[in-house]
Each structure stands twice: as structure tokens, then as C-alpha cells.
């Protein structure tokens, strides 16, 4: 059945509405002045244009001017009506619609409810336009080549921009590959979130853009996507790091994921271990490892190098924290059908010579 386009009869859940599903709200936690200072230091929060360098400040002002008017208030997407957060550059005839209707399978966008209803009755697509590379239970991930599926990927980027402030990739998408996460049932594969990555990144970026749609947030999907990106890096024999800047939510998610991976590894290791060894085992860059261990206060800089200083008791105390415990969802490696696609390079960034 098609979801009603009227908000009556729906149950409010944050910034989206769903039929017959109760909402879950949590009280907002207030930070003390000291906690806010630490948060800002960890996440490199800049509070004003005056604190920025002139060029970034000018770029931020230009971005703010371009995106300060948000015309679209909500979208109908599958069985959800979702409130939008930011401006997205849909074609002119669509960009000022207060509500857009988007097919959850092919991502075609429409202005009118009747057009949407007719499309849903006729649309034969029931999964993303790509190759399924992961399936475990009801969770599937599809790899989508932006060259072969340009329109789908453009529509995915336009949809994502409604919920991402600093995303600028809309139409020049050919250098990228998309990895789309879905919940699968008898009706089809329902889009939950995605991340994109460059085909060949000289800076070892394993994520260009990452998003979990609002109805599916706080369910473990964000960290699942992060872990998935690192599993691909491991299969590729390379380290990886997300493109910067990250959103505030993205920073917190990555810090939490890196902390869990490193603490869980340190709990199992005995004896000394170097930052480089941790990087080789996790595919997390040395810089990201150092900044995470500094946040956890378990690394010291001594005689020109970083030394890990931690006891088993400290590791267990950190792991008992809700911020660093095992994610709700984890990647089952045996269910990942994906193999190395880029020329293997050493951790220093050079191509390894073939033995042939």
C-alpha cells in the first residue's frame, strides 16, 4: 500500500513520520563548559569566521549564502515522510516544491502525489542499480559504478544533500563508486544509507561521503558503513581515512568506531605494539590512530615518537563506556563478496613491484 501523503494518522518520530510505529525520544544532554571545550578541541570546531583563515572563511560564507534558503520541507520516501535539513540543488522546476516524492528503489523524484502513486505501481526496480556484494540476514550492500549508473547516482547525491550540509558532489560523479546499504524484505531492498569513495585516491580516502537516512539513524547503520569501508580497505591492502571535513555527527561516529577497534585490539594483544603495527592490522591511518589514542589519553610522545601507555584495566574501563563498546551491527567478513580492484601499494604510498 502507498503511504498516505497526509500527515494525519502518522506518529511523529523526530524529523520523520511513519505509519503505526511509535517514536523513541531521548532527552538532550547539556555539556559543561569544560566538556564543550574538550569536544571542540577533539573535533576541531571553529566557532566563527574570524577564527578561520581568509580563504576558508570566504568559502564558508559563499556556501552559507548559496544554501541558506531551504525550499523543500519534506520528502515522501517509501513508507516515510521525512523532514529535510538542508538545501539540495534539484532542477529549477523541483527545487521550490515544499514536498518532493522520491521512489525508494530507482530514486526518481516527482512533484505530485498522483505521479508518485502511478510510478510506484509501474516501477519494476526493487533494488539499487548495482551488484550485490554483501548479504547477511536482511542486510545487503550494493556496489554501484557511477559511470554505468549515472542517473541513479546523481539522484542519490541529490537525496543525500537534503541531509548533509557540506556535500558538494552532485553531477561530477564519474570518478566515484557508491556503496548502498539496504534492508531487504519480500517487497524489495529498502535504502538505508550509503557511502561513496573515489576509484583511485592518492590520499587514501576510503570514504568521500557517508549518510544514514534519518529514519534509520541510532540503529547502528552508520558504524556498520564505516566498518564496511575499512573492510574494503583491508581487502585492497591499503590504509584508509575519510575525506575531511566531516560533519559533527560524522566526527563523533568515526571517533567512536576507531576507539572501539583500537581498544578491542589492545585488549587481545600482549607485549609492545607500535602505531605502524596497529595501522597495518586495522587499515586505519597512523594519524587517525594517534589522534584517537590521544583522545583516550593512552599515548605519550617521547624522544620523537609516540609510545602507547595503557594497562589492561584502563582498556577494560574504556570498553565498558557506551561510547566505545562493540557496535550494534558488525560486518561478517564471510558474507562480503568483494576482492582487490586497485593496484596494491605499500603503506608508504608506492606501488609494489610484481614478482612475476
Short mmCIF file of C-alpha atoms in Angstrom, two decimals:
data_model
loop_
_atom_site.label_atom_id
_atom_site.label_comp_id
_atom_site.label_asym_id
_atom_site.label_seq_id
_atom_site.Cartn_x
_atom_site.Cartn_y
_atom_site.Cartn_z
CA UNK A 1 0.00 0.00 0.00
CA UNK A 2 1.15 3.55 -0.71
CA UNK A 3 1.78 5.71 2.32
CA UNK A 4 -0.75 8.48 2.80
CA UNK A 5 0.51 11.86 1.68
CA UNK A 6 -1.28 13.50 4.59
CA UNK A 7 0.43 13.82 7.96
CA UNK A 8 -2.72 12.96 9.91
CA UNK A 9 -2.79 9.44 11.25
CA UNK A 10 1.01 9.23 11.39
CA UNK A 11 3.16 9.11 14.50
CA UNK A 12 5.88 11.73 14.92
CA UNK A 13 9.39 10.38 15.45
CA UNK A 14 11.99 13.15 15.49
CA UNK A 15 12.14 14.55 11.96
CA UNK A 16 10.26 11.81 10.15
CA UNK A 17 6.83 10.20 10.31
CA UNK A 18 5.91 6.58 9.85
CA UNK A 19 2.63 4.71 9.98
CA UNK A 20 1.96 2.57 13.06
CA UNK A 21 5.45 2.88 14.54
CA UNK A 22 5.94 4.51 17.96
CA UNK A 23 8.68 7.09 18.32
CA UNK A 24 11.67 6.90 20.60
CA UNK A 25 12.96 10.14 22.07
CA UNK A 26 15.87 10.76 24.39
CA UNK A 27 16.44 13.87 26.50
CA UNK A 28 19.09 16.21 25.22
CA UNK A 29 22.29 16.16 27.26
CA UNK A 30 23.85 19.51 28.11
CA UNK A 31 27.62 19.90 28.07
CA UNK A 32 29.51 21.67 30.80
CA UNK A 33 31.87 24.43 29.71
CA UNK A 34 34.87 22.12 30.16
CA UNK A 35 33.21 19.27 28.27
CA UNK A 36 32.33 21.62 25.41
CA UNK A 37 35.92 22.88 25.25
CA UNK A 38 37.22 19.30 25.04
CA UNK A 39 34.62 18.42 22.41
CA UNK A 40 35.61 21.45 20.31
CA UNK A 41 39.31 20.60 20.59
CA UNK A 42 38.78 16.96 19.60
CA UNK A 43 36.54 17.81 16.66
CA UNK A 44 38.35 20.99 15.58
CA UNK A 45 35.21 23.09 15.92
CA UNK A 46 35.64 26.67 14.68
CA UNK A 47 33.13 28.97 16.28
CA UNK A 48 33.32 31.97 13.97
CA UNK A 49 34.61 33.19 10.61
CA UNK A 50 37.06 35.44 12.49
CA UNK A 51 38.92 32.36 13.72
CA UNK A 52 39.31 30.93 10.22
CA UNK A 53 41.95 31.68 7.61
CA UNK A 54 40.70 34.16 4.98
CA UNK A 55 40.23 31.63 2.15
CA UNK A 56 38.25 29.02 4.14
CA UNK A 57 36.21 31.81 5.69
CA UNK A 58 35.29 33.17 2.24
CA UNK A 59 34.36 29.66 1.05
CA UNK A 60 32.19 29.12 4.13
CA UNK A 61 30.37 32.43 3.56
CA UNK A 62 29.78 31.58 -0.10
CA UNK A 63 28.46 28.13 0.86
CA UNK A 64 26.19 29.65 3.50
CA UNK A 65 24.77 32.21 1.07
CA UNK A 66 24.09 29.55 -1.56
CA UNK A 67 22.39 27.10 0.77
CA UNK A 68 20.70 29.30 3.36
CA UNK A 69 17.28 29.02 1.70
CA UNK A 70 15.74 25.55 2.01
CA UNK A 71 12.59 25.31 -0.08
CA UNK A 72 11.79 21.61 0.28
CA UNK A 73 10.42 20.92 3.76
CA UNK A 74 9.88 17.17 3.47
CA UNK A 75 10.06 14.16 1.18
CA UNK A 76 7.87 11.11 0.80
CA UNK A 77 10.27 8.17 0.58
CA UNK A 78 8.89 4.65 0.74
CA UNK A 79 6.72 4.40 3.85
CA UNK A 80 8.21 7.54 5.40
CA UNK A 81 7.62 11.24 5.28
CA UNK A 82 10.98 12.73 6.23
CA UNK A 83 11.66 16.34 7.19
CA UNK A 84 14.63 17.69 5.24
CA UNK A 85 17.56 19.51 6.84
CA UNK A 86 19.35 21.40 4.06
CA UNK A 87 19.07 22.83 0.56
CA UNK A 88 19.63 20.46 -2.38
CA UNK A 89 20.09 21.68 -5.98
CA UNK A 90 17.28 19.80 -7.67
CA UNK A 91 16.33 21.16 -11.14
CA UNK A 92 14.63 24.55 -11.02
CA UNK A 93 11.13 23.19 -11.58
CA UNK A 94 11.52 20.99 -8.48
CA UNK A 95 13.72 22.99 -6.13
CA UNK A 96 10.92 25.17 -4.73
CA UNK A 97 8.46 22.35 -4.05
CA UNK A 98 7.58 22.17 -0.37
CA UNK A 99 7.35 18.39 -0.64
CA UNK A 100 9.05 16.00 -3.06
CA UNK A 101 8.06 12.40 -3.78
CA UNK A 102 11.03 10.06 -4.28
CA UNK A 103 10.89 6.42 -5.35
CA UNK A 104 12.89 4.42 -2.80
CA UNK A 105 14.05 1.96 -5.47
CA UNK A 106 15.05 3.97 -8.55
CA UNK A 107 15.29 7.37 -6.74
CA UNK A 108 13.25 9.18 -9.39
CA UNK A 109 11.89 12.42 -7.89
CA UNK A 110 8.41 13.83 -8.55
CA UNK A 111 6.36 16.90 -7.68
CA UNK A 112 2.89 15.42 -7.31
CA UNK A 113 1.34 12.66 -5.22
CA UNK A 114 -0.62 11.27 -8.17
CA UNK A 115 2.52 10.98 -10.30
CA UNK A 116 4.24 9.22 -7.40
CA UNK A 117 1.39 6.73 -6.91
CA UNK A 118 1.33 5.91 -10.63
CA UNK A 119 5.11 5.50 -10.68
CA UNK A 120 5.10 3.12 -7.71
CA UNK A 121 2.53 0.96 -9.45
CA UNK A 122 4.66 0.73 -12.60
CA UNK A 123 8.28 0.81 -11.33
CA UNK A 124 9.82 -2.63 -11.76
CA UNK A 125 13.08 -1.86 -9.96
CA UNK A 126 13.26 -3.41 -6.49
CA UNK A 127 16.90 -2.92 -5.57
CA UNK A 128 19.70 -0.40 -6.22
CA UNK A 129 21.15 -0.28 -9.72
CA UNK A 130 24.31 -2.25 -9.00
CA UNK A 131 25.91 -5.51 -7.89
CA UNK A 132 25.09 -7.06 -4.53
CA UNK A 133 28.41 -7.65 -2.75
CA UNK A 134 27.18 -8.36 0.79
CA UNK A 135 24.21 -10.18 2.28
CA UNK A 136 23.77 -11.23 5.88
CA UNK A 137 20.24 -11.84 7.08
CA UNK A 138 18.11 -8.90 5.96
CA UNK A 139 21.07 -6.57 5.39
CA UNK A 140 22.55 -6.13 1.91
CA UNK A 141 25.15 -3.83 0.37
CA UNK A 142 25.27 -2.99 -3.33
CA UNK A 143 28.28 -1.65 -5.24
CA UNK A 144 27.25 0.89 -7.89
CA UNK A 145 29.54 2.21 -10.60
CA UNK A 146 28.69 5.87 -11.21
CA UNK A 147 29.76 5.62 -14.86
CA UNK A 148 27.42 2.74 -15.61
CA UNK A 149 24.58 4.10 -13.47
CA UNK A 150 24.97 7.86 -13.75
CA UNK A 151 21.33 8.94 -13.28
CA UNK A 152 20.79 6.73 -10.22
CA UNK A 153 23.99 8.03 -8.59
CA UNK A 154 23.12 11.66 -9.36
CA UNK A 155 19.70 11.16 -7.77
CA UNK A 156 21.34 9.53 -4.76
CA UNK A 157 23.61 12.56 -4.31
CA UNK A 158 20.69 14.98 -4.58
CA UNK A 159 18.79 12.97 -1.97
CA UNK A 160 21.83 12.91 0.33
CA UNK A 161 22.30 16.68 0.08
CA UNK A 162 18.92 17.18 1.78
CA UNK A 163 20.57 15.83 4.95
CA UNK A 164 24.22 16.90 4.55
CA UNK A 165 25.36 20.50 4.93
CA UNK A 166 28.74 20.46 3.19
CA UNK A 167 28.17 17.93 0.44
CA UNK A 168 29.10 19.50 -2.93
CA UNK A 169 29.17 16.45 -5.24
CA UNK A 170 26.02 16.30 -7.37
CA UNK A 171 26.76 15.83 -11.06
CA UNK A 172 30.52 15.21 -11.47
CA UNK A 173 30.17 11.70 -10.09
CA UNK A 174 32.03 9.53 -12.60
CA UNK A 175 35.25 9.24 -10.52
CA UNK A 176 33.23 7.61 -7.70
CA UNK A 177 31.77 4.28 -6.67
CA UNK A 178 28.73 4.13 -4.39
CA UNK A 179 28.09 1.51 -1.73
CA UNK A 180 24.39 1.40 -0.83
CA UNK A 181 23.14 -0.26 2.35
CA UNK A 182 19.63 -1.75 2.30
CA UNK A 183 17.15 -3.58 4.47
CA UNK A 184 15.72 -6.42 2.39
CA UNK A 185 12.25 -7.92 2.72
CA UNK A 186 9.74 -9.57 0.39
CA UNK A 187 8.90 -6.17 -1.15
CA UNK A 188 12.49 -5.38 -2.14
CA UNK A 189 15.71 -3.72 -0.95
CA UNK A 190 14.92 -0.54 1.00
CA UNK A 191 17.65 2.12 1.01
CA UNK A 192 19.00 2.82 4.50
CA UNK A 193 22.23 4.71 3.81
CA UNK A 194 25.34 4.76 1.67
CA UNK A 195 28.90 5.90 1.29
CA UNK A 196 30.88 6.89 -1.78
CA UNK A 197 34.59 6.59 -2.48
CA UNK A 198 36.97 7.60 -5.24
CA UNK A 199 38.13 4.89 -7.60
CA UNK A 200 41.73 5.94 -7.10
CA UNK A 201 42.54 8.21 -4.18
CA UNK A 202 46.17 9.37 -3.81
CA UNK A 203 45.32 10.42 -0.24
CA UNK A 204 43.94 7.01 0.76
CA UNK A 205 40.39 8.30 1.20
CA UNK A 206 38.14 5.27 1.64
CA UNK A 207 35.02 7.42 2.11
CA UNK A 208 34.12 10.60 0.24
CA UNK A 209 30.58 10.98 1.58
CA UNK A 210 28.60 8.93 4.10
CA UNK A 211 24.97 9.13 5.18
CA UNK A 212 22.35 7.17 7.09
CA UNK A 213 18.83 8.41 6.33
CA UNK A 214 17.07 9.90 9.39
CA UNK A 215 14.51 7.09 9.93
CA UNK A 216 17.38 4.61 10.27
CA UNK A 217 19.75 6.59 12.48
CA UNK A 218 20.66 5.40 16.01
CA UNK A 219 20.30 1.78 14.90
CA UNK A 220 23.96 1.00 14.25
CA UNK A 221 23.92 1.51 10.48
CA UNK A 222 26.35 4.45 10.49
CA UNK A 223 29.13 2.49 12.19
CA UNK A 224 28.31 -0.51 10.00
CA UNK A 225 29.02 1.63 6.92
CA UNK A 226 32.26 2.89 8.49
CA UNK A 227 33.39 -0.66 9.28
CA UNK A 228 32.40 -1.77 5.78
CA UNK A 229 34.64 0.93 4.25
CA UNK A 230 37.59 -0.35 6.28
CA UNK A 231 36.88 -3.97 5.33
CA UNK A 232 37.19 -2.88 1.69
CA UNK A 233 40.49 -1.14 2.52
CA UNK A 234 41.78 -4.34 4.13
CA UNK A 235 40.80 -6.37 1.08
CA UNK A 236 42.55 -3.75 -1.05
CA UNK A 237 45.70 -3.98 1.09
CA UNK A 238 45.69 -0.27 1.93
CA UNK A 239 45.08 2.11 4.79
CA UNK A 240 42.07 4.39 4.61
CA UNK A 241 40.67 7.59 6.04
CA UNK A 242 37.51 9.61 5.35
CA UNK A 243 37.64 12.84 3.39
CA UNK A 244 37.57 15.98 5.51
CA UNK A 245 35.78 17.93 6.74
CA UNK A 246 33.42 15.55 8.49
CA UNK A 247 30.08 16.63 9.84
CA UNK A 248 29.78 16.87 13.63
CA UNK A 249 27.86 13.59 13.67
CA UNK A 250 30.44 12.03 11.36
CA UNK A 251 33.32 13.05 13.63
CA UNK A 252 31.68 11.52 16.66
CA UNK A 253 30.85 8.31 14.77
CA UNK A 254 34.38 7.88 13.45
CA UNK A 255 35.97 8.63 16.84
CA UNK A 256 33.72 6.07 18.46
CA UNK A 257 34.45 3.45 15.78
CA UNK A 258 38.23 3.99 15.84
CA UNK A 259 38.23 3.84 19.64
CA UNK A 260 36.33 0.55 19.69
CA UNK A 261 38.60 -1.07 17.07
CA UNK A 262 41.82 0.01 18.78
CA UNK A 263 40.70 -0.78 22.33
CA UNK A 264 39.38 -4.19 21.30
CA UNK A 265 42.70 -4.94 19.58
CA UNK A 266 44.78 -3.71 22.53
CA UNK A 267 42.78 -5.96 24.84
CA UNK A 268 43.82 -9.01 22.81
CA UNK A 269 47.46 -8.05 22.28
CA UNK A 270 50.28 -8.90 24.70
CA UNK A 271 53.60 -7.09 24.87
CA UNK A 272 54.52 -3.93 22.99
CA UNK A 273 52.94 -2.75 19.77
CA UNK A 274 53.74 0.22 17.55
CA UNK A 275 51.42 2.71 15.88
CA UNK A 276 52.53 1.38 12.49
CA UNK A 277 51.66 -2.19 13.50
CA UNK A 278 48.20 -1.09 14.63
CA UNK A 279 47.74 0.65 11.28
CA UNK A 280 48.75 -2.49 9.38
CA UNK A 281 46.27 -4.59 11.38
CA UNK A 282 43.30 -2.21 11.15
CA UNK A 283 43.86 -0.24 7.89
CA UNK A 284 43.32 2.95 9.94
CA UNK A 285 45.90 5.62 9.13
CA UNK A 286 48.62 6.36 11.67
CA UNK A 287 47.39 9.95 12.05
CA UNK A 288 43.86 8.78 12.87
CA UNK A 289 45.23 6.23 15.34
CA UNK A 290 47.39 8.81 17.11
CA UNK A 291 44.58 11.36 17.41
CA UNK A 292 42.22 8.68 18.77
CA UNK A 293 44.73 7.40 21.33
CA UNK A 294 45.43 10.98 22.39
CA UNK A 295 41.72 11.48 22.98
CA UNK A 296 41.72 8.32 25.11
CA UNK A 297 44.85 9.59 26.91
CA UNK A 298 46.78 6.36 26.34
CA UNK A 299 49.63 7.57 24.15
CA UNK A 300 52.68 9.69 25.02
CA UNK A 301 55.19 11.49 22.81
CA UNK A 302 58.72 10.58 23.92
CA UNK A 303 62.06 11.02 22.15
CA UNK A 304 60.49 11.80 18.81
CA UNK A 305 57.94 9.02 18.69
CA UNK A 306 54.53 8.11 20.05
CA UNK A 307 54.50 5.42 22.74
CA UNK A 308 51.33 3.60 23.77
CA UNK A 309 50.98 3.61 27.55
CA UNK A 310 47.99 1.64 28.77
CA UNK A 311 47.15 -1.08 31.28
CA UNK A 312 44.60 -3.90 30.75
CA UNK A 313 42.45 -2.27 33.45
CA UNK A 314 42.36 1.04 31.55
CA UNK A 315 41.37 -0.74 28.33
CA UNK A 316 38.51 -2.56 30.06
CA UNK A 317 37.29 0.67 31.68
CA UNK A 318 37.15 2.37 28.29
CA UNK A 319 35.38 -0.59 26.67
CA UNK A 320 32.68 -0.51 29.34
CA UNK A 321 31.82 3.04 28.26
CA UNK A 322 28.77 3.30 25.97
CA UNK A 323 30.90 5.40 23.60
CA UNK A 324 33.39 2.63 22.81
CA UNK A 325 31.57 -0.68 23.17
CA UNK A 326 31.03 -3.06 20.25
CA UNK A 327 28.68 -1.63 17.60
CA UNK A 328 25.13 -2.95 17.34
CA UNK A 329 25.84 -4.25 13.83
CA UNK A 330 29.15 -5.62 12.59
CA UNK A 331 30.34 -6.80 9.19
CA UNK A 332 30.50 -10.58 8.74
CA UNK A 333 33.58 -10.97 6.56
CA UNK A 334 32.50 -14.32 5.12
CA UNK A 335 29.42 -12.62 3.65
CA UNK A 336 31.45 -9.98 1.79
CA UNK A 337 31.93 -10.95 -1.86
CA UNK A 338 34.49 -8.36 -2.93
CA UNK A 339 38.12 -8.57 -3.97
CA UNK A 340 41.03 -6.20 -4.58
CA UNK A 341 40.46 -3.91 -7.57
CA UNK A 342 43.23 -1.29 -7.36
CA UNK A 343 47.00 -1.79 -7.83
CA UNK A 344 48.41 -2.72 -4.47
CA UNK A 345 50.61 -0.06 -2.90
CA UNK A 346 52.82 -0.13 0.12
CA UNK A 347 51.76 1.72 3.26
CA UNK A 348 54.15 4.47 2.20
CA UNK A 349 52.04 5.03 -0.89
CA UNK A 350 54.23 3.39 -3.57
CA UNK A 351 53.14 0.63 -5.92
CA UNK A 352 54.57 -2.74 -5.00
CA UNK A 353 56.56 -4.49 -7.70
CA UNK A 354 55.20 -7.70 -9.11
CA UNK A 355 57.15 -10.91 -8.55
CA UNK A 356 56.12 -12.20 -11.99
#
